[in-house]
Coordinates of C-alpha atoms in Angstrom, one line a residue:
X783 CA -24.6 -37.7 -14.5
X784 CA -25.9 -34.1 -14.5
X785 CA -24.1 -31.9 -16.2
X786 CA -23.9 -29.3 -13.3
X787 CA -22.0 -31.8 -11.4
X788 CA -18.7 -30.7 -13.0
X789 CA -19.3 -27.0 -12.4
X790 CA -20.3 -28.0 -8.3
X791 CA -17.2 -30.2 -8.1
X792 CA -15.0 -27.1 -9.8
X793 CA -16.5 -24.5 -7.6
X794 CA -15.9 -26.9 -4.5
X795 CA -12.2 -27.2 -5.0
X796 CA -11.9 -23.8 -5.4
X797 CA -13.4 -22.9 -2.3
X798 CA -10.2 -24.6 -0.3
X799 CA -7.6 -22.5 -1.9
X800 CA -9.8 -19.3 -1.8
X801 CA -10.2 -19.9 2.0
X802 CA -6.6 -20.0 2.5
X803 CA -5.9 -16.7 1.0
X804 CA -8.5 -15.1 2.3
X805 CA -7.3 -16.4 5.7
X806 CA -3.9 -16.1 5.0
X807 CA -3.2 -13.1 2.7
X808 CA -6.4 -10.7 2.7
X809 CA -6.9 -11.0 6.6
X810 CA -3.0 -10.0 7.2
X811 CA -3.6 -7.7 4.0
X812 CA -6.0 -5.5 5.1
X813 CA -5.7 -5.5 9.3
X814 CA -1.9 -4.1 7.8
X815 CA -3.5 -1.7 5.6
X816 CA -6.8 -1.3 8.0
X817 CA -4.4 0.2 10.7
X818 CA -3.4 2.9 8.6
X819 CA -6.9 4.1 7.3
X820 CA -8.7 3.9 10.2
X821 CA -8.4 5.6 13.6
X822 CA -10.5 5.0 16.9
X823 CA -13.1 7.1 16.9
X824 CA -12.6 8.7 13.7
X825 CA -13.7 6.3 11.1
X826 CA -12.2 6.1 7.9
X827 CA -9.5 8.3 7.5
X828 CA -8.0 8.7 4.1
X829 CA -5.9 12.4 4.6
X830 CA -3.2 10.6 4.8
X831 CA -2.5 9.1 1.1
X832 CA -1.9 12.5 0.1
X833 CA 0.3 13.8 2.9
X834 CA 2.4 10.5 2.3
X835 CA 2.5 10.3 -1.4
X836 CA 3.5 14.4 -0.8
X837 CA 6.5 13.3 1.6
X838 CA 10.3 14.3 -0.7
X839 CA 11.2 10.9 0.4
X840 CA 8.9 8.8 -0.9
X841 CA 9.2 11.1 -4.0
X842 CA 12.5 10.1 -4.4
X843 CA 12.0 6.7 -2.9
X844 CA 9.3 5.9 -5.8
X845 CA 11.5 7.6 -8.6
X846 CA 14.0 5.2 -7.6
X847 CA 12.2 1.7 -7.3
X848 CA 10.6 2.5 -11.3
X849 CA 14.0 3.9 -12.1
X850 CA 15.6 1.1 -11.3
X851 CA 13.0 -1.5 -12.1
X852 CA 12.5 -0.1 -15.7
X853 CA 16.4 -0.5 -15.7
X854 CA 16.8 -4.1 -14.3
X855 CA 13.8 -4.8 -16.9
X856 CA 15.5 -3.6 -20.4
X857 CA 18.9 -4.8 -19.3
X858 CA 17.1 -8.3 -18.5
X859 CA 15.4 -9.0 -21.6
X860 CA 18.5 -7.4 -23.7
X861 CA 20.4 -10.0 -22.2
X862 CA 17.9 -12.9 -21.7
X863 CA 16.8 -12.8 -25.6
X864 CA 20.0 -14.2 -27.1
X865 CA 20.7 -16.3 -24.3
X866 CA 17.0 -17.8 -24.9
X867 CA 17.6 -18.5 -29.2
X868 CA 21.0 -20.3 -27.6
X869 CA 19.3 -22.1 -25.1
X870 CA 16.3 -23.0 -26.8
X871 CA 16.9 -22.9 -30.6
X872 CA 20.3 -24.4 -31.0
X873 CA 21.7 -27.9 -30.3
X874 CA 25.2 -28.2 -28.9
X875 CA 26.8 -30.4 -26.6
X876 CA 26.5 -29.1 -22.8
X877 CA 23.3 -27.3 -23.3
X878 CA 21.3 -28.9 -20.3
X879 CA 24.4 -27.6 -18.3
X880 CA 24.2 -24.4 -19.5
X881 CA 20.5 -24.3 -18.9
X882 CA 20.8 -25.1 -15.4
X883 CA 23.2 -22.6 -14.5
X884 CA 21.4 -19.7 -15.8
X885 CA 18.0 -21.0 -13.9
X886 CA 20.5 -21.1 -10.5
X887 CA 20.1 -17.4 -9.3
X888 CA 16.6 -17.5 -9.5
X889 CA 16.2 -20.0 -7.0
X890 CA 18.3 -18.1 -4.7
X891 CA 17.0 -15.9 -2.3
X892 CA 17.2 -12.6 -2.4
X893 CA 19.7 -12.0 0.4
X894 CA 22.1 -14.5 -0.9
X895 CA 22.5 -13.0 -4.0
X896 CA 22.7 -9.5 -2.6
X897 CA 25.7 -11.4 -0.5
X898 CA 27.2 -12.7 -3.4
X899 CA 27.5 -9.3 -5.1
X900 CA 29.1 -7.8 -1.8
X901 CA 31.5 -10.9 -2.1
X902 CA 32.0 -10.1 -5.6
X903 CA 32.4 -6.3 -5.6
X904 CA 33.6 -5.3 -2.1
X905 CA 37.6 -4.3 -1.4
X906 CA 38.7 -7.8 -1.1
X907 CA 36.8 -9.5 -3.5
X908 CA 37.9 -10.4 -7.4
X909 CA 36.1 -7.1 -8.9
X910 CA 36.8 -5.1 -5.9
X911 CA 38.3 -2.7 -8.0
X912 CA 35.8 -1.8 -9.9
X913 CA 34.6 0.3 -7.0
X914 CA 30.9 -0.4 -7.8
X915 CA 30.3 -2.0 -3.9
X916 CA 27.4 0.3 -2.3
X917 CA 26.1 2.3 -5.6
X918 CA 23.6 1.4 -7.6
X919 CA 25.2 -0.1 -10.0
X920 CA 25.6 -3.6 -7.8
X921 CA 22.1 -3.2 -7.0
X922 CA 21.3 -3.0 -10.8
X923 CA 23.9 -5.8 -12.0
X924 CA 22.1 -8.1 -8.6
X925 CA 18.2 -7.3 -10.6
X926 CA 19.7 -8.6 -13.9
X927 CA 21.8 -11.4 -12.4
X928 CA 18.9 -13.7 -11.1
X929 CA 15.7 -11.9 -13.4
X930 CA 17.7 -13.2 -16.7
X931 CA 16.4 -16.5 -16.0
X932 CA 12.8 -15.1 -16.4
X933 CA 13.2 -13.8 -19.8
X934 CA 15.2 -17.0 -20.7
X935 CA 12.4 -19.7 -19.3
X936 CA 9.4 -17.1 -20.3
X937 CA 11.0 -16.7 -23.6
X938 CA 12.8 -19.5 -25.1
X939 CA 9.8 -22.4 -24.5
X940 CA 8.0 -19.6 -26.9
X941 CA 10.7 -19.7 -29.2
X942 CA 10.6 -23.2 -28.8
X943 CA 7.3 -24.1 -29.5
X944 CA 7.0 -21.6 -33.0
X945 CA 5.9 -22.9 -35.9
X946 CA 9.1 -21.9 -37.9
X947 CA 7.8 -22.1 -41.7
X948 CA 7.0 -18.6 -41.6
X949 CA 10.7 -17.9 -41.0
X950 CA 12.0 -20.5 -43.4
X951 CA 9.7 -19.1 -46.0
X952 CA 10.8 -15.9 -45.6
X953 CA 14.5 -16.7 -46.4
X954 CA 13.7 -18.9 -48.8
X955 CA 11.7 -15.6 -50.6
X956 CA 15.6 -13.8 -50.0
X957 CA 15.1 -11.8 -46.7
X958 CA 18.1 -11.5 -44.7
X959 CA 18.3 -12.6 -41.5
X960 CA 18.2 -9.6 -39.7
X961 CA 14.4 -8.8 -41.9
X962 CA 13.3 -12.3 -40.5
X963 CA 13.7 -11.3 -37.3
X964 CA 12.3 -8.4 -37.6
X965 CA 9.7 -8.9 -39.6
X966 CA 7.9 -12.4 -38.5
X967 CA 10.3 -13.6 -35.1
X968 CA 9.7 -10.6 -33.2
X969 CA 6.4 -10.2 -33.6
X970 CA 5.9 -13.6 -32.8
X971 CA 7.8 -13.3 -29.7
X972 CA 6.2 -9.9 -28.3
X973 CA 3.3 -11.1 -25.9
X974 CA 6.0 -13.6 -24.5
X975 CA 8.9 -10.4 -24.2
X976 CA 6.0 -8.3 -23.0
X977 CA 5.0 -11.2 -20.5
X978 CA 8.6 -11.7 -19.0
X979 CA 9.1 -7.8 -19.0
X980 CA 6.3 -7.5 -16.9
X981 CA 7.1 -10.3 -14.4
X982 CA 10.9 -9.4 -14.2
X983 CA 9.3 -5.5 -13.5
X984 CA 7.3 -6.7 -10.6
X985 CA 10.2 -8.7 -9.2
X986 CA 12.8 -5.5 -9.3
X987 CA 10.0 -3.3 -8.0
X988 CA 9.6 -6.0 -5.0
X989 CA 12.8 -7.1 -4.2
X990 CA 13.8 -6.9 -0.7
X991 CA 17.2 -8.5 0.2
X992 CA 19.6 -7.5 -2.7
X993 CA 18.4 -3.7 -2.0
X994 CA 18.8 -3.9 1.7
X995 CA 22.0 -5.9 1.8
X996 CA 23.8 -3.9 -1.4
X997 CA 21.6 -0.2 -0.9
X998 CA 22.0 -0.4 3.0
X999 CA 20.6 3.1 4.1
X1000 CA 21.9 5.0 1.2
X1001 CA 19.4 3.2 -1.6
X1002 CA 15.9 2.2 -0.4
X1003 CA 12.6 1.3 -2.6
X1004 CA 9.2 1.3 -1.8
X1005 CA 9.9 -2.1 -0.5
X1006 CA 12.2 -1.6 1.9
X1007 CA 10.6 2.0 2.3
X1008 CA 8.0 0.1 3.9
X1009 CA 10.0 -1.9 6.3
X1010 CA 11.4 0.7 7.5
X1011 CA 8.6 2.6 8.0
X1012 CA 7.0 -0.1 9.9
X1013 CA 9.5 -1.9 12.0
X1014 CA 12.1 1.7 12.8
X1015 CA 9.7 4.3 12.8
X1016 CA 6.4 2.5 13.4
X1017 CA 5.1 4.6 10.6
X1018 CA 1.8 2.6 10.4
X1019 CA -0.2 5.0 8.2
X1020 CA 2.9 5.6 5.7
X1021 CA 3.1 2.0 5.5
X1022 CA -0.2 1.1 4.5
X1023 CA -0.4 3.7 1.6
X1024 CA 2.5 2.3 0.3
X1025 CA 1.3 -1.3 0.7
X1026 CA -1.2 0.1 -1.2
X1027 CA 0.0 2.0 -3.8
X1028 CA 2.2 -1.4 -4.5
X1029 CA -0.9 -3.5 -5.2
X1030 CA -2.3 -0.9 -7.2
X1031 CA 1.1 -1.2 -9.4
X1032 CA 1.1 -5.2 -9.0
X1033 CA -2.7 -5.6 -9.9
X1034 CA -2.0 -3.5 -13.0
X1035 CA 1.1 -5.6 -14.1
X1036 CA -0.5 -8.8 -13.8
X1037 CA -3.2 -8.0 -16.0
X1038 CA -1.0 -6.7 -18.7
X1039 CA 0.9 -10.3 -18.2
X1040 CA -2.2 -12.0 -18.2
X1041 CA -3.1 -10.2 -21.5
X1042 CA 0.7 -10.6 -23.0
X1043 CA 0.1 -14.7 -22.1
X1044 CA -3.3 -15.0 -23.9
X1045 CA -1.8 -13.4 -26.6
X1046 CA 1.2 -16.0 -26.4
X1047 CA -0.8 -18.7 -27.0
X1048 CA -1.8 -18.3 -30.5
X1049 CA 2.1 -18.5 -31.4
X1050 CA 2.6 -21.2 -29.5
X1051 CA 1.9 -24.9 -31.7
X1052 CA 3.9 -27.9 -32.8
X1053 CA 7.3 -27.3 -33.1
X1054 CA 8.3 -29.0 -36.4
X1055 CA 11.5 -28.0 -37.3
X1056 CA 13.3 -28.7 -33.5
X1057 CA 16.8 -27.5 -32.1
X1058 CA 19.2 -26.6 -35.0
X1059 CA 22.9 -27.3 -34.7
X1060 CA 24.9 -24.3 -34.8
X1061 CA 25.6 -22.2 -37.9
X1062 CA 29.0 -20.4 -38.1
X1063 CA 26.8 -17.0 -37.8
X1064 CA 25.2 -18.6 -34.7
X1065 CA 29.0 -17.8 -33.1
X1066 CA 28.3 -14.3 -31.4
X1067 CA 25.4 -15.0 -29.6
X1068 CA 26.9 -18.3 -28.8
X1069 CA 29.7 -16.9 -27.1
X1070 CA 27.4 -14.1 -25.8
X1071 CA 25.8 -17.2 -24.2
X1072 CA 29.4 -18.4 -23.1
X1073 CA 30.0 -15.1 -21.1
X1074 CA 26.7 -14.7 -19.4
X1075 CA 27.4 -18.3 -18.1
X1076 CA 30.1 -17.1 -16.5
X1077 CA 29.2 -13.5 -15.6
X1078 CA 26.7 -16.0 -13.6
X1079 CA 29.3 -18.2 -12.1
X1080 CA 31.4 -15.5 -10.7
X1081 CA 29.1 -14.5 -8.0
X1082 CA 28.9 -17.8 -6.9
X1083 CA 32.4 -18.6 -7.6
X1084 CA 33.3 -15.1 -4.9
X1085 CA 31.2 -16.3 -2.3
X1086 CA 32.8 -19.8 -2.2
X1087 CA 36.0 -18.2 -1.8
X1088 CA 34.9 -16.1 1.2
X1089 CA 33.5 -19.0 2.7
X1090 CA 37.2 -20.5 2.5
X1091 CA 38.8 -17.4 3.5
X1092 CA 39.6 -16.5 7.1
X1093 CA 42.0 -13.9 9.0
X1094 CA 45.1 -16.3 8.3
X1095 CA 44.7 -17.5 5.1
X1096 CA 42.4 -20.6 3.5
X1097 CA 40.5 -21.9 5.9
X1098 CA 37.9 -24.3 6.4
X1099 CA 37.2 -23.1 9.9
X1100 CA 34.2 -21.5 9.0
X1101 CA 32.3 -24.7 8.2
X1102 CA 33.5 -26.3 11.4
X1103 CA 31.9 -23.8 13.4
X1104 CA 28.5 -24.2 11.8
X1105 CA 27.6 -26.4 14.8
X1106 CA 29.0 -23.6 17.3
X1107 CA 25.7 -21.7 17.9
X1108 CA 27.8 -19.1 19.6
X1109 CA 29.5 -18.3 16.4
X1110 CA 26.6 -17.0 14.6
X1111 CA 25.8 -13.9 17.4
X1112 CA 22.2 -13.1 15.1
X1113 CA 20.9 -17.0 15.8
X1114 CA 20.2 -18.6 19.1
X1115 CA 20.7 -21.7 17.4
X1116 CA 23.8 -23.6 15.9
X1117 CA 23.6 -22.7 11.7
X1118 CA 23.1 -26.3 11.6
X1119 CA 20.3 -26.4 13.2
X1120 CA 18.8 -23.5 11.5
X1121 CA 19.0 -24.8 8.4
X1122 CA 17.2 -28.1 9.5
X1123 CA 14.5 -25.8 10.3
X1124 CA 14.9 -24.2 7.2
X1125 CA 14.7 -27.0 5.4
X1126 CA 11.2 -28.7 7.4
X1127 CA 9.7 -24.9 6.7
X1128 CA 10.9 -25.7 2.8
X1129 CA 9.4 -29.1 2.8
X1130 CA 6.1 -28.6 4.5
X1131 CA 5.4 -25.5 2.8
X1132 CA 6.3 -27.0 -0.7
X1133 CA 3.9 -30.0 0.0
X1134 CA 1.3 -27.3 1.0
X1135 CA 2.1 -25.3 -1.9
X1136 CA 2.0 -27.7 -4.0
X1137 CA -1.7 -28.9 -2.9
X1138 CA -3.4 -25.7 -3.2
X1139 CA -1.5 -24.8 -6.5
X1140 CA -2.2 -28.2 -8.5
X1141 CA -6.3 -27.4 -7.0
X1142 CA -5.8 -23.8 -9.0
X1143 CA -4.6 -25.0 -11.7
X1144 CA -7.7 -27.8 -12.3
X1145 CA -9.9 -24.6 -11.5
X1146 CA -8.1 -21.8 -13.8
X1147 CA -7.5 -24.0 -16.5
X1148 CA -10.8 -25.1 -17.7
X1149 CA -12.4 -23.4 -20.5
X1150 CA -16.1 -22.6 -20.0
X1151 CA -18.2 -21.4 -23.0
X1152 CA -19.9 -18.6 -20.8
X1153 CA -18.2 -15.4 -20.7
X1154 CA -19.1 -14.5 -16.6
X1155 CA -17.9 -18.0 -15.9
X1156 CA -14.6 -17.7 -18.0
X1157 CA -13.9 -14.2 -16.3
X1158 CA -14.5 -15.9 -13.0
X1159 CA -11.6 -17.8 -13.2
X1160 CA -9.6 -15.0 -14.6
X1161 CA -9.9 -13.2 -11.6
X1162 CA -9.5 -16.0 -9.4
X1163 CA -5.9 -17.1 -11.4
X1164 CA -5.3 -13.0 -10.4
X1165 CA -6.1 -13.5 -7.2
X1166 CA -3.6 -16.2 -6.7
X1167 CA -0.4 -14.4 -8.4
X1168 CA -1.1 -10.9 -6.6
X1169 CA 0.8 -12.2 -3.6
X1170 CA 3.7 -12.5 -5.6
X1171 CA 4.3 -8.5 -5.8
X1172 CA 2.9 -7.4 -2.3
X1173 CA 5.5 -6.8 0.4
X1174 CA 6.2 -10.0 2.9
X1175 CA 7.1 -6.7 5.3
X1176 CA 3.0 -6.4 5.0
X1177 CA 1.8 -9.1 5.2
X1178 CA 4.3 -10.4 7.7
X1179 CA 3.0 -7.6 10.2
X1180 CA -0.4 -8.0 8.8
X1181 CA 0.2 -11.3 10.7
X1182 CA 1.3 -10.1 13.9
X1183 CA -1.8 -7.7 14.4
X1184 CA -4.2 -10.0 12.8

């Protein structure tokens, strides 16, 4: 067999998924951002990057999404980090449980959650008085309510995979527990705190939902800056620089993940001490651990109590009428119905998804011994995760006009 074969059989599979991106992504991509730079009969037409960039409001707009982002990331990995040594390093009964529930609000979408908080927070829900529905404290609370899970997964299968000699040798020499961590576990565990902190950053800076259902007109980011800028104001041009500017920002945080993750992987070999039961100086993170659970649960807990709540009393009207499609005025269709066509969208674009992304994977993973080749595939495992941080408001319109 020649040994080229490989290589033409690589650089054939990758041409399936690369063709659907470039179809779908950079063709929506840039007729979106195309419409903004360019003008019949003028050309290229960049005067207006400054003049938008110059606008007060996106000013404040951008001072608020990295405000808030660089917020939503400390608070997340302050909180995810003991949560992960819990999760991940200690053995108690009900851990799998626990596990679950923290991975639960990041599988929710974005609008649910922000739902959740203004069941949680607003003047009839169980922390109403707390007066913290509409300010940007709900917002921030929402960013560290389903981003924890990030730290925690990104994180804890780091922490589980150390080699922990170094540690035990450590202690063993007299340092106290506090000098271990800070002198061999944290080191160990920066390109994975770095990686998460990163991703978590990307996902504040992007989120859609939670802003616009908890911010409402009061509290926008560049995200929503751009939807409004496209869909209410038709703002074409301000749009596209702010598409922009956003993959600028997401291209730089992905390769600072990329670089964190490389770096991961030298930590990361057999495991030979395992899961430790708890130690009685284990107790505070544990019930750390304990309270996060159910700082997670109450969210969900509120909107299940709205959902049984109705004008008289408990009620479980409002599931009756999901087959009513005149009792959801926003759908043309029963809520039944919609979420059967939520759920064939889920299924066919999982089984599509999951195609292309175990093709990328064969691709990105191999490890070539020439440097061009190996930086090929770095930029093609790029390619694939810049979707992640560029506005769906883009590339949904890039769509339309495309």
């Amino acid at each position: 067999m020649s040994p080229r074969l490989p290589r033409i059989a690589v650089a054939a599979a990758a041409c399936i998924p690369l063709a659907f991106v470039a179809v779908f992504f950079m063709l929506p991509l840039g007729g979106m951002i195309s419409r903004g730079f360019f003008s019949a009969g003028a050309g290229l037409d960049l005067s207006g990057i400054p003049e938008v960039l110059g606008r007060a409001r996106t000013v404040r707009v951008a001072t608020f999404t990295i405000a808030m982002a660089a917020a939503g990331t400390v608070l997340s990995i302050c909180v995810g980090l003991p949560v992960a040594f819990v999760l991940y390093r200690l053995r108690f009964p009900g851990r799998g449980v626990a596990r679950a529930i923290v991975m639960v609000p990041f599988v929710l979408p974005t609008v649910v959650v922000g739902v959740m908080f203004r069941a949680l927070l607003g003047a009839s829900g169980p922390a109403g008085f707390l007066g913290l529905d509409g300010t940007w404290v709900a917002i921030l609370l929402a960013f560290v309510f389903f981003n924890t899970a990030v730290v925690v997964a990104t994180v804890g299968s780091t922490w589980a995979g150390m080699d922990h000699r170094a540690q035990e040798a450590a202690a063993a020499l007299g340092a106290t527990p506090a000098q271990v961590w800070r002198t061999v576990t944290f080191p160990a565990l920066i390109p994975a705190i770095v990686s998460a902190g990163c991703v978590v950053f990307l996902f504040c800076s992007t989120a859609f939902g939670v802003v616009l259902t908890l911010g409402g007109l009061r509290y926008g980011t560049i995200e929503t800056e751009i939807y409004f800028l496209t869909t209410q104001f038709f703002d074409l041009r301000g749009a596209a620089v702010l598409s922009l500017l956003q993959v600028v920002v997401v291209v730089a945080l992905l390769a600072a993940a990329a670089r964190a993750r490389a770096a991961g992987e030298q930590v990361l070999v057999a495991n030979r001490t395992g899961p430790r039961s708890p130690r009685r100086s284990d107790a505070p993170v544990l019930a750390l651990t304990g309270v996060v659970v159910l700082a997670i649960l109450m969210p969900l807990g509120a909107l299940l109590l709205r959902s049984v709540r109705g004008s008289g009393g408990w009620t479980l009207q409002n599931f009756a009428l999901l087959n009513d499609p005149s009792a959801s005025p926003a759908l043309r269709v029963s809520v039944t119905e919609a979420i059967v066509n939520s759920l064939r969208t889920a299924v066919d674009a999982t089984v599509l998804a999951m195609v292309l992304g175990i093709i990328v994977s064969i691709v990105v993973t191999r490890r070539p011994h020439k440097q061009a080749e190996r930086r090929a595939l770095a930029g093609v495992d790029a390619l694939f995760m810049l979707p992640l941080g560029v506005s769906a408001v883009t590339i949904g319109f890039g769509f339309l006009i495309t």
